[in-house]
Amino acid sequence: MSIEVCLHNLALRIRHLLGCNNVSLLLYCPEPTLRHSLLAPLPLFSARGINHCYGSLLPPELLRMEYISALCDMAIQTGQCVHFMAPHDACRDITTRQPTSSGSILAAPLERPAGVLGLLLCTDTRQDAFQYGACRLLEHYLPPVARYLEQVLADAWNTRDIWQLWKTPAQAVSLPASLDALQTPPVVRELCEFISMVSHELRLPLTTMKGYTALLQAYGFANEQSDEKVERNTLHQQRYLDTMMRQIHHLEVLIGDLLDMSRMQAGHMTLRCTKIDLVQLCQQIVQLTQVRLDQQPTQQCTLHCTIEPDLPQVWADPDRVQQVITNLLENAIKYSPDGGLIEIIVYAPCIHTSSTSYYPHTSQMAHCALQVSPTRELMSIYQKEQQVFSQHDAHVIAITVRDHGIGIPQEWQSSLFKPFTRLAHPTTRTVSGLGLGLYISCKLIEAMTGRVTLNSCEGRGTSVTFTLPIDPPVTAHSFPDSSENAPF
Amino acid sequence: MRIGLLEDDAAIQEMLLLVLQDEGYTVIAYTSADECLEALRGKTGNGTSPVDLMMIDWRLNGPISGTEVIRQIRTILHLHSLPIILTTAATFTDTDELQNLHITLLEKPFALDEVTALVKDMTHSRP
């Protein structure tokens, strides 16, 4: 595919994403100090690069308007989307070139660390076309779009196609009539798949909540009925409300994961670390989870928590540790379709008895459920997990969440830590969720200077172990800007 | 009037059971695709289908999807014209596939009166 078609396709996809009339991709930056080096050979026409406009080809006079050029400059200087309701002659139906009575314009800069590559100029005849939601949606995906554009131009530079691009004014290219026939840029295809997946996951709990609310509205409040009917209705109401509350909780978790993901990508998430008692925390989580499991007749899992006594406190964010353990437990439950035992084990992995030998604690254990010999239990864990620990783990506490479910094939194990990745297995096709749990858990633990390891055997279960430091780190830690690790 | 229900989400299944039973329908809830297909392959005493309408969720427990179940149903001679409602939270873009299978799509989240109206419409009769 030629570079011109790539750029036209990109603009067209953005247009379909926003649902607006026109999107133009302009390769230009009037400010030399901000301009990307890939734009360096681009001739600077007095009409401000109108020859390098892709997607909806703008009439030259539009870009010469003071109003429009000020909008573009503002977007480039601030690095943010800027939008206004536009005067009528600025919003034209591109196909007919007829001015419309009113409309709106949005300018979005395409910026990379090396400089500004260009601008997306979006127009629509509706005044409210670029409301808060549309702006935020576009802002969120500007970094991967800019990254893609930089790659396209860099590839063209390497193959010398860039010289042809700069020499030739952009022209309308004939694109396929059907959007599906376009070769979609990977970043936009993944964007659409992401939105589709998220909307699917959000719709499911909404279906239950909508239905049960309707049942409560229709049948929930019995008047002038017998005592027996009133009692039965009260039981029904309670069951409907319990079901709705479970779905609300599920929605909260989904949306929370999406927000965490977004904050991590933007480097805006900080931790509130303090000394925490893992014993109390784990016991609480296990009790809450077991209560929830007991309410679900279809799944019979048993939780078993083993905690080594006299463990020191750890330095961590208690809410985030709870989130991680809960995530790992949820995964263990999801991927144990036949029920069974799920274990949480908390222990100090290493004691230096000499410079070269490492042994686990063998003292008596505190149990939350079932009776298992503590020494055998710990030795069993140590034998399975020993390859995980080294002398560098002398000052950490380890938590292992282990199930005896379907396990994970070797070839899948590393990719499960990537966002939006779920294990594909015939018995778990209906497992809900966005595939963010392991990714978020890993990032949270790493931010708390711990580490996460996975040990699994297909058909025999999985154990996920993470460590937390006993002492606070030397320097304060917050999430770095992880834009390079963005999903796209 | 008998309605077959193949839905893996327990809460949604119970909700549909309540609503349809309250409308006077006899509802047969299947726990798996295999159970559903086996039941449908068996005929009633007078050689007709054991149900008058099927509601099938697109995403099911097990290796096959709701649309695959419907394809297999359509291969059964006495079920060629069985009214089928496919429920889903996904966005279907392949409308040709839906047309070829002669099914009606009901997108989640749906309103309960939407369900009852659709069932009445497809069965052309009161229960």
Short mmCIF file of C-alpha atoms in Angstrom, two decimals, chain A:
data_model
loop_
_atom_site.label_atom_id
_atom_site.label_comp_id
_atom_site.label_asym_id
_atom_site.label_seq_id
_atom_site.Cartn_x
_atom_site.Cartn_y
_atom_site.Cartn_z
CA MET A 1 0.00 0.00 0.00
CA SER A 2 1.35 3.42 -0.87
CA ILE A 3 2.03 5.90 1.86
CA GLU A 4 -0.68 8.21 0.52
CA VAL A 5 -3.29 5.48 0.86
CA CYS A 6 -2.03 4.70 4.40
CA LEU A 7 -2.51 8.30 5.40
CA HIS A 8 -5.91 8.59 3.75
CA ASN A 9 -7.01 5.38 5.46
CA LEU A 10 -5.88 6.67 8.85
CA ALA A 11 -7.91 9.84 8.46
CA LEU A 12 -10.93 7.87 7.31
CA ARG A 13 -10.74 5.56 10.32
CA ILE A 14 -10.57 8.51 12.69
CA ARG A 15 -13.59 9.95 10.98
CA HIS A 16 -15.56 6.77 11.54
CA LEU A 17 -14.38 6.62 15.14
CA LEU A 18 -15.63 10.11 15.90
CA GLY A 19 -18.66 9.89 13.65
CA CYS A 20 -18.05 13.37 12.26
CA ASN A 21 -18.37 14.76 8.72
CA ASN A 22 -14.73 15.31 7.89
CA VAL A 23 -11.29 14.49 9.21
CA SER A 24 -8.20 15.87 7.55
CA LEU A 25 -4.70 14.72 8.40
CA LEU A 26 -2.34 17.65 7.83
CA LEU A 27 1.38 17.00 7.70
CA TYR A 28 2.69 20.34 8.78
CA CYS A 29 4.04 22.30 11.71
CA PRO A 30 4.56 26.03 11.26
CA GLU A 31 6.81 26.36 14.30
CA PRO A 32 10.33 25.20 13.37
CA THR A 33 11.35 24.57 16.98
CA LEU A 34 8.48 22.14 17.43
CA ARG A 35 8.63 20.47 14.03
CA HIS A 36 9.54 16.77 13.79
CA SER A 37 12.70 16.02 11.83
CA LEU A 38 10.71 13.78 9.46
CA LEU A 39 8.94 16.92 8.22
CA ALA A 40 12.21 18.72 7.56
CA PRO A 41 12.24 18.35 3.76
CA LEU A 42 8.62 19.46 3.51
CA PRO A 43 8.40 22.66 1.51
CA LEU A 44 6.71 25.41 3.47
CA PHE A 45 4.04 26.80 1.27
CA SER A 46 2.46 30.05 2.14
CA ALA A 47 -0.81 28.17 2.40
CA ARG A 48 0.66 26.17 5.29
CA GLY A 49 1.13 22.77 3.87
CA ILE A 50 -2.20 22.43 2.19
CA ASN A 51 -0.59 20.14 -0.34
CA HIS A 52 -0.05 17.58 2.37
CA CYS A 53 -3.56 17.06 3.54
CA TYR A 54 -4.99 13.55 3.63
CA GLY A 55 -8.43 12.19 4.28
CA SER A 56 -11.00 14.88 3.66
CA LEU A 57 -9.21 17.25 1.32
CA LEU A 58 -9.76 20.76 2.61
CA PRO A 59 -10.32 23.67 0.30
CA PRO A 60 -7.27 25.95 0.38
CA GLU A 61 -9.24 29.01 1.44
CA LEU A 62 -10.37 27.25 4.62
CA LEU A 63 -6.87 26.94 5.97
CA ARG A 64 -6.06 30.54 5.12
CA MET A 65 -8.77 31.75 7.45
CA GLU A 66 -7.34 33.44 10.52
CA TYR A 67 -9.77 31.63 12.73
CA ILE A 68 -8.74 28.20 11.53
CA SER A 69 -5.02 28.85 11.48
CA ALA A 70 -5.22 30.24 15.04
CA LEU A 71 -6.99 27.05 16.13
CA CYS A 72 -4.29 24.91 14.57
CA ASP A 73 -1.51 26.95 16.11
CA MET A 74 -3.16 26.75 19.53
CA ALA A 75 -3.41 22.97 19.29
CA ILE A 76 0.24 22.62 18.29
CA GLN A 77 1.54 25.03 20.92
CA THR A 78 -0.48 23.52 23.78
CA GLY A 79 -0.19 19.91 22.64
CA GLN A 80 -3.89 19.40 23.32
CA CYS A 81 -7.10 19.09 21.39
CA VAL A 82 -8.82 22.39 20.82
CA HIS A 83 -12.34 22.74 19.58
CA PHE A 84 -14.79 25.52 18.92
CA MET A 85 -18.14 26.10 17.45
CA ALA A 86 -17.27 27.56 14.11
CA PRO A 87 -18.63 30.39 12.03
CA HIS A 88 -20.79 29.13 9.28
CA ASP A 89 -18.42 29.68 6.43
CA ALA A 90 -15.77 27.58 8.16
CA CYS A 91 -17.87 24.46 8.27
CA ARG A 92 -18.37 23.27 4.81
CA ASP A 93 -19.71 20.14 3.44
CA ILE A 94 -16.49 18.99 1.85
CA THR A 95 -18.23 17.11 -0.92
CA THR A 96 -20.38 20.01 -2.07
CA ARG A 97 -18.10 22.79 -0.83
CA GLN A 98 -21.20 24.60 0.29
CA PRO A 99 -21.05 26.49 3.56
CA THR A 100 -23.35 25.27 6.27
CA SER A 101 -25.23 27.36 8.75
CA SER A 102 -23.11 26.36 11.75
CA GLY A 103 -20.93 23.60 13.05
CA SER A 104 -17.86 22.78 15.04
CA ILE A 105 -14.15 22.25 14.44
CA LEU A 106 -11.64 20.21 16.38
CA ALA A 107 -7.86 20.44 15.98
CA ALA A 108 -5.76 17.65 17.51
CA PRO A 109 -1.94 17.71 17.38
CA LEU A 110 0.03 14.62 16.46
CA GLU A 111 3.08 14.86 18.60
CA ARG A 112 6.00 12.56 19.31
CA PRO A 113 9.06 13.10 21.53
CA ALA A 114 11.00 14.14 18.42
CA GLY A 115 8.48 16.82 17.52
CA VAL A 116 5.14 17.61 15.96
CA LEU A 117 4.26 15.54 12.92
CA GLY A 118 1.04 17.25 12.02
CA LEU A 119 -2.52 17.84 12.92
CA LEU A 120 -5.92 16.22 12.71
CA LEU A 121 -8.53 18.75 11.70
CA CYS A 122 -12.07 17.53 12.22
CA THR A 123 -15.17 19.39 11.14
CA ASP A 124 -18.85 18.74 11.49
CA THR A 125 -22.04 20.59 10.75
CA ARG A 126 -23.40 19.88 14.24
CA GLN A 127 -22.48 22.33 16.98
CA ASP A 128 -22.20 19.61 19.60
CA ALA A 129 -20.25 17.13 17.46
CA PHE A 130 -17.10 17.30 19.55
CA GLN A 131 -18.47 17.22 23.05
CA TYR A 132 -16.39 16.28 26.03
CA GLY A 133 -16.63 12.52 25.34
CA ALA A 134 -15.50 12.75 21.72
CA CYS A 135 -12.58 15.01 22.67
CA ARG A 136 -11.43 12.71 25.43
CA LEU A 137 -11.78 9.66 23.19
CA LEU A 138 -9.60 11.22 20.52
CA GLU A 139 -7.07 12.53 23.07
CA HIS A 140 -6.66 9.06 24.50
CA TYR A 141 -5.73 7.58 21.14
CA LEU A 142 -3.64 10.43 19.79
CA PRO A 143 -0.37 8.94 21.16
CA PRO A 144 -0.71 5.59 19.35
CA VAL A 145 -1.93 7.32 16.18
CA ALA A 146 1.07 9.67 16.31
CA ARG A 147 3.34 6.70 16.90
CA TYR A 148 1.87 4.93 13.88
CA LEU A 149 2.25 8.05 11.72
CA GLU A 150 5.87 8.43 12.77
CA GLN A 151 6.51 4.80 11.83
CA VAL A 152 4.85 5.21 8.43
CA LEU A 153 6.91 8.32 7.66
CA ALA A 154 10.10 6.76 9.00
CA ASP A 155 9.57 3.67 6.81
CA ALA A 156 8.93 5.94 3.84
CA TRP A 157 12.14 7.82 4.65
CA ASN A 158 14.08 4.57 4.70
CA THR A 159 12.73 3.51 1.33
CA ARG A 160 13.14 6.99 -0.17
CA ASP A 161 9.38 7.16 -0.79
CA ILE A 162 9.33 10.20 1.45
CA TRP A 163 10.91 12.33 -1.26
CA GLN A 164 8.15 11.45 -3.66
CA LEU A 165 5.63 12.25 -0.96
CA TRP A 166 7.02 15.70 -0.33
CA LYS A 167 7.34 16.52 -3.99
CA THR A 168 3.80 15.50 -4.90
CA PRO A 169 0.76 17.37 -3.66
CA ALA A 170 -1.76 15.15 -1.98
CA GLN A 171 -4.65 14.26 -4.20
CA ALA A 172 -7.90 12.54 -3.62
CA VAL A 173 -7.36 8.81 -3.89
CA SER A 174 -10.08 6.42 -4.78
CA LEU A 175 -10.80 4.44 -1.69
CA PRO A 176 -13.01 1.38 -1.52
CA ALA A 177 -16.66 2.20 -0.96
CA SER A 178 -16.90 -0.24 1.92
CA LEU A 179 -15.01 0.51 5.08
CA ASP A 180 -14.40 -3.20 5.53
CA ALA A 181 -12.40 -3.39 2.34
CA LEU A 182 -9.84 -0.92 3.63
CA GLN A 183 -6.55 -2.20 4.95
CA THR A 184 -6.91 -0.97 8.46
CA PRO A 185 -3.89 0.42 10.23
CA PRO A 186 -3.14 -1.95 13.11
CA VAL A 187 -3.49 0.76 15.74
CA VAL A 188 -7.00 1.68 14.63
CA ARG A 189 -8.05 -1.93 14.19
CA GLU A 190 -6.95 -2.70 17.73
CA LEU A 191 -8.72 0.42 18.91
CA CYS A 192 -12.02 -0.78 17.41
CA GLU A 193 -11.56 -4.26 18.82
CA PHE A 194 -10.84 -2.78 22.22
CA ILE A 195 -13.98 -0.66 22.17
CA SER A 196 -16.02 -3.64 21.00
CA MET A 197 -14.66 -5.83 23.79
CA VAL A 198 -15.21 -3.23 26.48
CA SER A 199 -18.77 -2.52 25.40
CA HIS A 200 -19.54 -6.24 25.34
CA GLU A 201 -18.26 -6.72 28.89
CA LEU A 202 -20.13 -3.69 30.18
CA ARG A 203 -23.41 -4.73 28.56
CA LEU A 204 -23.56 -8.08 30.35
CA PRO A 205 -24.02 -6.86 33.93
CA LEU A 206 -26.27 -4.11 32.64
CA THR A 207 -28.60 -6.73 31.18
CA THR A 208 -29.08 -8.37 34.57
CA MET A 209 -29.47 -5.09 36.40
CA LYS A 210 -31.99 -3.81 33.88
CA GLY A 211 -34.04 -6.98 34.03
CA TYR A 212 -34.11 -7.33 37.79
CA THR A 213 -34.95 -3.69 38.26
CA ALA A 214 -37.90 -4.20 35.92
CA LEU A 215 -38.97 -7.24 37.95
CA LEU A 216 -38.82 -5.23 41.16
CA GLN A 217 -40.81 -2.47 39.56
CA ALA A 218 -43.45 -4.87 38.29
CA TYR A 219 -43.68 -7.37 41.13
CA GLY A 220 -41.57 -6.09 43.97
CA PHE A 221 -44.10 -4.35 46.16
CA ALA A 222 -47.06 -6.46 47.12
CA ASN A 223 -50.13 -4.77 48.50
CA GLU A 224 -53.19 -6.35 50.03
CA GLN A 225 -51.87 -9.85 49.76
CA SER A 226 -51.73 -12.73 52.14
CA ASP A 227 -48.89 -12.98 54.64
CA GLU A 228 -47.51 -15.93 52.74
CA LYS A 229 -47.40 -13.97 49.49
CA VAL A 230 -45.84 -10.98 51.20
CA GLU A 231 -43.14 -13.20 52.71
CA ARG A 232 -42.46 -14.85 49.35
CA ASN A 233 -42.28 -11.50 47.62
CA THR A 234 -39.86 -10.23 50.24
CA LEU A 235 -37.61 -13.22 49.58
CA HIS A 236 -37.82 -12.59 45.84
CA GLN A 237 -36.97 -8.92 46.37
CA GLN A 238 -33.97 -9.84 48.46
CA ARG A 239 -32.74 -12.25 45.81
CA TYR A 240 -33.21 -9.70 43.03
CA LEU A 241 -31.38 -7.04 45.02
CA ASP A 242 -28.53 -9.45 45.86
CA THR A 243 -28.18 -10.33 42.20
CA MET A 244 -28.16 -6.69 41.20
CA MET A 245 -25.54 -5.88 43.82
CA ARG A 246 -23.26 -8.64 42.47
CA GLN A 247 -23.57 -7.19 38.98
CA ILE A 248 -22.90 -3.69 40.26
CA HIS A 249 -19.75 -4.98 41.93
CA HIS A 250 -18.73 -6.68 38.68
CA LEU A 251 -19.23 -3.40 36.79
CA GLU A 252 -17.20 -1.55 39.42
CA VAL A 253 -14.32 -3.97 38.95
CA LEU A 254 -14.46 -3.66 35.14
CA ILE A 255 -14.51 0.11 35.16
CA GLY A 256 -11.88 0.25 37.92
CA ASP A 257 -9.54 -1.91 35.84
CA LEU A 258 -10.01 0.34 32.81
CA LEU A 259 -9.29 3.43 34.87
CA ASP A 260 -6.23 1.85 36.47
CA MET A 261 -4.97 0.91 33.03
CA SER A 262 -5.50 4.45 31.79
CA ARG A 263 -3.73 5.99 34.80
CA MET A 264 -0.82 3.60 34.50
CA GLN A 265 -0.37 4.45 30.84
CA ALA A 266 -0.43 8.16 31.63
CA GLY A 267 1.87 7.80 34.66
CA HIS A 268 -0.80 9.32 36.91
CA MET A 269 -1.16 6.55 39.46
CA THR A 270 0.53 6.89 42.83
CA LEU A 271 0.66 4.48 45.74
CA ARG A 272 -0.01 5.06 49.42
CA CYS A 273 2.47 2.66 50.97
CA THR A 274 2.62 1.98 54.66
CA LYS A 275 3.46 -0.89 57.00
CA ILE A 276 0.71 -3.49 56.67
CA ASP A 277 -0.19 -6.70 58.44
CA LEU A 278 -0.54 -9.32 55.73
CA VAL A 279 -2.09 -11.86 58.12
CA GLN A 280 -5.16 -9.76 58.82
CA LEU A 281 -5.45 -8.65 55.21
CA CYS A 282 -5.31 -12.16 53.76
CA GLN A 283 -7.73 -13.57 56.30
CA GLN A 284 -10.20 -10.80 55.47
CA ILE A 285 -9.94 -11.38 51.74
CA VAL A 286 -10.33 -15.13 52.07
CA GLN A 287 -13.41 -14.80 54.28
CA LEU A 288 -15.10 -12.33 51.91
CA THR A 289 -14.29 -14.44 48.88
CA GLN A 290 -15.48 -17.67 50.50
CA VAL A 291 -18.81 -16.04 51.44
CA ARG A 292 -19.26 -14.94 47.84
CA LEU A 293 -18.35 -18.40 46.53
CA ASP A 294 -20.80 -20.10 48.86
CA GLN A 295 -23.59 -18.01 47.35
CA GLN A 296 -22.88 -19.36 43.88
CA PRO A 297 -24.34 -22.83 43.59
CA THR A 298 -22.64 -23.56 40.27
CA GLN A 299 -19.07 -23.43 41.45
CA GLN A 300 -17.66 -25.35 44.37
CA CYS A 301 -14.25 -23.97 45.21
CA THR A 302 -12.69 -24.11 48.65
CA LEU A 303 -10.21 -21.53 49.83
CA HIS A 304 -7.32 -22.49 52.04
CA CYS A 305 -5.07 -19.85 53.55
CA THR A 306 -1.73 -20.75 55.12
CA ILE A 307 0.27 -18.04 56.83
CA GLU A 308 3.65 -18.45 58.40
CA PRO A 309 3.63 -17.09 61.97
CA ASP A 310 5.74 -14.20 63.19
CA LEU A 311 6.05 -12.68 59.77
CA PRO A 312 7.18 -9.08 59.75
CA GLN A 313 4.95 -6.42 58.30
CA VAL A 314 5.50 -5.40 54.72
CA TRP A 315 5.79 -1.99 53.12
CA ALA A 316 2.95 -1.72 50.60
CA ASP A 317 -0.30 -0.01 49.66
CA PRO A 318 -2.97 -2.09 51.49
CA ASP A 319 -5.75 -1.32 49.02
CA ARG A 320 -3.58 -2.30 46.08
CA VAL A 321 -2.35 -5.48 47.75
CA GLN A 322 -5.98 -6.40 48.36
CA GLN A 323 -6.70 -5.65 44.71
CA VAL A 324 -3.85 -7.90 43.57
CA ILE A 325 -4.79 -10.83 45.79
CA THR A 326 -8.43 -10.50 44.81
CA ASN A 327 -7.46 -10.41 41.11
CA LEU A 328 -5.36 -13.55 41.48
CA LEU A 329 -8.11 -15.33 43.43
CA GLU A 330 -10.67 -14.40 40.78
CA ASN A 331 -8.44 -15.83 38.08
CA ALA A 332 -7.91 -19.00 40.09
CA ILE A 333 -11.66 -19.39 40.50
CA LYS A 334 -12.42 -18.59 36.84
CA TYR A 335 -9.91 -21.12 35.58
CA SER A 336 -10.98 -23.88 37.93
CA PRO A 337 -14.25 -24.76 36.18
CA ASP A 338 -14.62 -28.00 38.13
CA GLY A 339 -14.17 -26.32 41.49
CA GLY A 340 -11.52 -27.62 43.86
CA LEU A 341 -8.96 -26.20 46.20
CA ILE A 342 -7.49 -22.73 45.89
CA GLU A 343 -4.64 -21.83 48.21
CA ILE A 344 -3.12 -18.62 49.46
CA ILE A 345 0.21 -19.08 51.15
CA VAL A 346 2.09 -16.25 52.84
CA TYR A 347 5.70 -16.87 53.86
CA ALA A 348 9.22 -15.56 54.07
CA PRO A 349 10.91 -17.34 51.18
CA CYS A 350 14.52 -17.21 52.29
CA ILE A 351 16.58 -17.23 55.44
CA HIS A 352 20.30 -17.06 55.15
CA THR A 353 21.73 -19.93 57.10
CA SER A 354 24.96 -19.60 55.20
CA SER A 355 26.09 -17.70 52.20
CA THR A 356 25.10 -20.48 49.86
CA SER A 357 22.13 -22.30 51.35
CA TYR A 358 18.51 -21.27 51.61
CA TYR A 359 15.83 -22.85 53.74
CA PRO A 360 12.24 -21.92 54.43
CA HIS A 361 10.83 -21.44 57.91
CA THR A 362 9.68 -24.68 59.43
CA SER A 363 7.95 -23.36 62.51
CA GLN A 364 4.27 -23.89 63.24
CA MET A 365 1.81 -22.25 60.92
CA ALA A 366 -1.44 -20.33 61.48
CA HIS A 367 -4.30 -21.76 59.45
CA CYS A 368 -7.48 -20.25 58.20
CA ALA A 369 -9.06 -23.47 57.00
CA LEU A 370 -8.41 -27.20 56.82
CA GLN A 371 -5.68 -29.05 58.61
CA VAL A 372 -2.49 -29.56 56.73
CA SER A 373 0.90 -30.18 58.19
CA PRO A 374 2.61 -26.84 58.05
CA THR A 375 6.05 -28.19 57.48
CA ARG A 376 4.98 -30.44 54.60
CA GLU A 377 2.95 -27.57 53.14
CA LEU A 378 5.81 -25.13 53.18
CA MET A 379 8.28 -27.67 51.87
CA SER A 380 5.87 -28.47 49.06
CA ILE A 381 5.61 -24.81 48.16
CA TYR A 382 9.33 -24.28 48.49
CA GLN A 383 10.10 -27.17 46.18
CA LYS A 384 7.76 -25.83 43.55
CA GLU A 385 8.71 -22.18 43.89
CA GLN A 386 12.39 -22.39 44.82
CA GLN A 387 13.55 -21.56 41.35
CA VAL A 388 11.75 -18.27 41.80
CA PHE A 389 13.71 -17.05 44.80
CA SER A 390 17.29 -16.06 45.16
CA GLN A 391 19.53 -14.30 47.62
CA HIS A 392 17.94 -11.03 46.53
CA ASP A 393 14.69 -12.11 48.17
CA ALA A 394 16.08 -12.10 51.69
CA HIS A 395 14.06 -9.08 52.71
CA VAL A 396 10.71 -9.81 51.17
CA ILE A 397 7.56 -11.66 52.01
CA ALA A 398 6.07 -13.89 49.35
CA ILE A 399 2.42 -14.57 48.65
CA THR A 400 1.50 -17.49 46.42
CA VAL A 401 -2.01 -18.00 45.03
CA ARG A 402 -2.33 -21.53 43.73
CA ASP A 403 -5.14 -23.39 42.01
CA HIS A 404 -5.54 -26.92 40.68
CA GLY A 405 -7.49 -25.95 37.61
CA ILE A 406 -6.88 -26.11 33.89
CA GLY A 407 -3.37 -24.63 33.96
CA ILE A 408 -1.76 -22.58 31.22
CA PRO A 409 0.07 -23.91 28.15
CA GLN A 410 3.73 -22.93 28.05
CA GLU A 411 3.37 -20.81 24.92
CA TRP A 412 0.69 -18.64 26.55
CA GLN A 413 2.39 -17.93 29.83
CA SER A 414 4.37 -14.82 28.96
CA SER A 415 1.59 -13.18 26.95
CA LEU A 416 -0.91 -13.35 29.82
CA PHE A 417 0.88 -10.46 31.48
CA LYS A 418 0.03 -8.25 28.53
CA PRO A 419 -3.14 -6.16 28.71
CA PHE A 420 -6.38 -7.42 27.20
CA THR A 421 -5.12 -10.98 26.95
CA ARG A 422 -7.21 -13.85 28.25
CA LEU A 423 -6.49 -17.55 28.18
CA ALA A 424 -8.36 -19.14 25.31
CA HIS A 425 -9.65 -22.50 26.45
CA PRO A 426 -12.79 -24.33 25.38
CA THR A 427 -14.11 -24.69 28.92
CA THR A 428 -13.61 -21.03 29.73
CA ARG A 429 -14.86 -19.33 26.59
CA THR A 430 -17.50 -17.56 28.62
CA VAL A 431 -15.11 -16.22 31.23
CA SER A 432 -15.92 -12.57 31.56
CA GLY A 433 -13.48 -9.76 32.05
CA LEU A 434 -11.19 -7.57 29.99
CA GLY A 435 -7.96 -9.47 30.49
CA LEU A 436 -6.41 -6.69 32.54
CA GLY A 437 -6.12 -8.38 35.94
CA LEU A 438 -2.65 -9.93 35.59
CA TYR A 439 -1.27 -6.90 33.79
CA ILE A 440 -2.51 -4.48 36.44
CA SER A 441 -1.42 -6.77 39.28
CA CYS A 442 2.06 -7.06 37.82
CA LYS A 443 2.41 -3.30 37.39
CA LEU A 444 1.18 -2.63 40.92
CA ILE A 445 3.59 -5.12 42.49
CA GLU A 446 6.51 -3.81 40.45
CA ALA A 447 5.64 -0.29 41.57
CA MET A 448 5.85 -1.53 45.16
CA THR A 449 9.33 -2.90 44.29
CA GLY A 450 8.11 -6.47 44.35
CA ARG A 451 8.04 -8.98 41.52
CA VAL A 452 5.58 -11.45 40.10
CA THR A 453 6.25 -14.92 38.77
CA LEU A 454 3.97 -17.54 37.29
CA ASN A 455 4.35 -21.28 37.52
CA SER A 456 1.88 -23.41 35.61
CA CYS A 457 1.39 -26.79 34.04
CA GLU A 458 -1.45 -27.38 31.60
CA GLY A 459 -4.12 -29.52 33.18
CA ARG A 460 -2.56 -29.35 36.63
CA GLY A 461 -3.09 -25.82 37.84
CA THR A 462 -1.29 -22.54 38.24
CA SER A 463 0.50 -20.70 41.00
CA VAL A 464 1.23 -17.00 40.88
CA THR A 465 3.74 -15.68 43.39
CA PHE A 466 4.44 -12.08 44.20
CA THR A 467 6.80 -10.54 46.71
CA LEU A 468 6.54 -7.42 48.83
CA PRO A 469 9.40 -5.66 50.59
CA ILE A 470 9.72 -5.67 54.34
CA ASP A 471 11.39 -2.28 54.33
CA PRO A 472 10.45 0.84 52.40
CA PRO A 473 12.57 1.46 49.30
CA VAL A 474 15.36 4.01 49.41
CA THR A 475 13.56 6.40 47.04
CA ALA A 476 9.85 7.09 46.72
CA HIS A 477 8.26 5.24 43.83
CA SER A 478 5.45 6.22 41.57
CA PHE A 479 4.34 4.97 38.21
CA PRO A 480 6.58 6.11 35.38
CA ASP A 481 5.05 7.36 32.18
CA SER A 482 4.58 4.07 30.39
CA SER A 483 3.49 5.44 27.04
CA GLU A 484 5.99 3.16 25.31
CA ASN A 485 4.13 0.20 26.76
CA ALA A 486 0.76 1.37 25.53
CA PRO A 487 -1.42 -1.43 24.18
CA PHE A 488 -1.32 -0.12 20.67
#
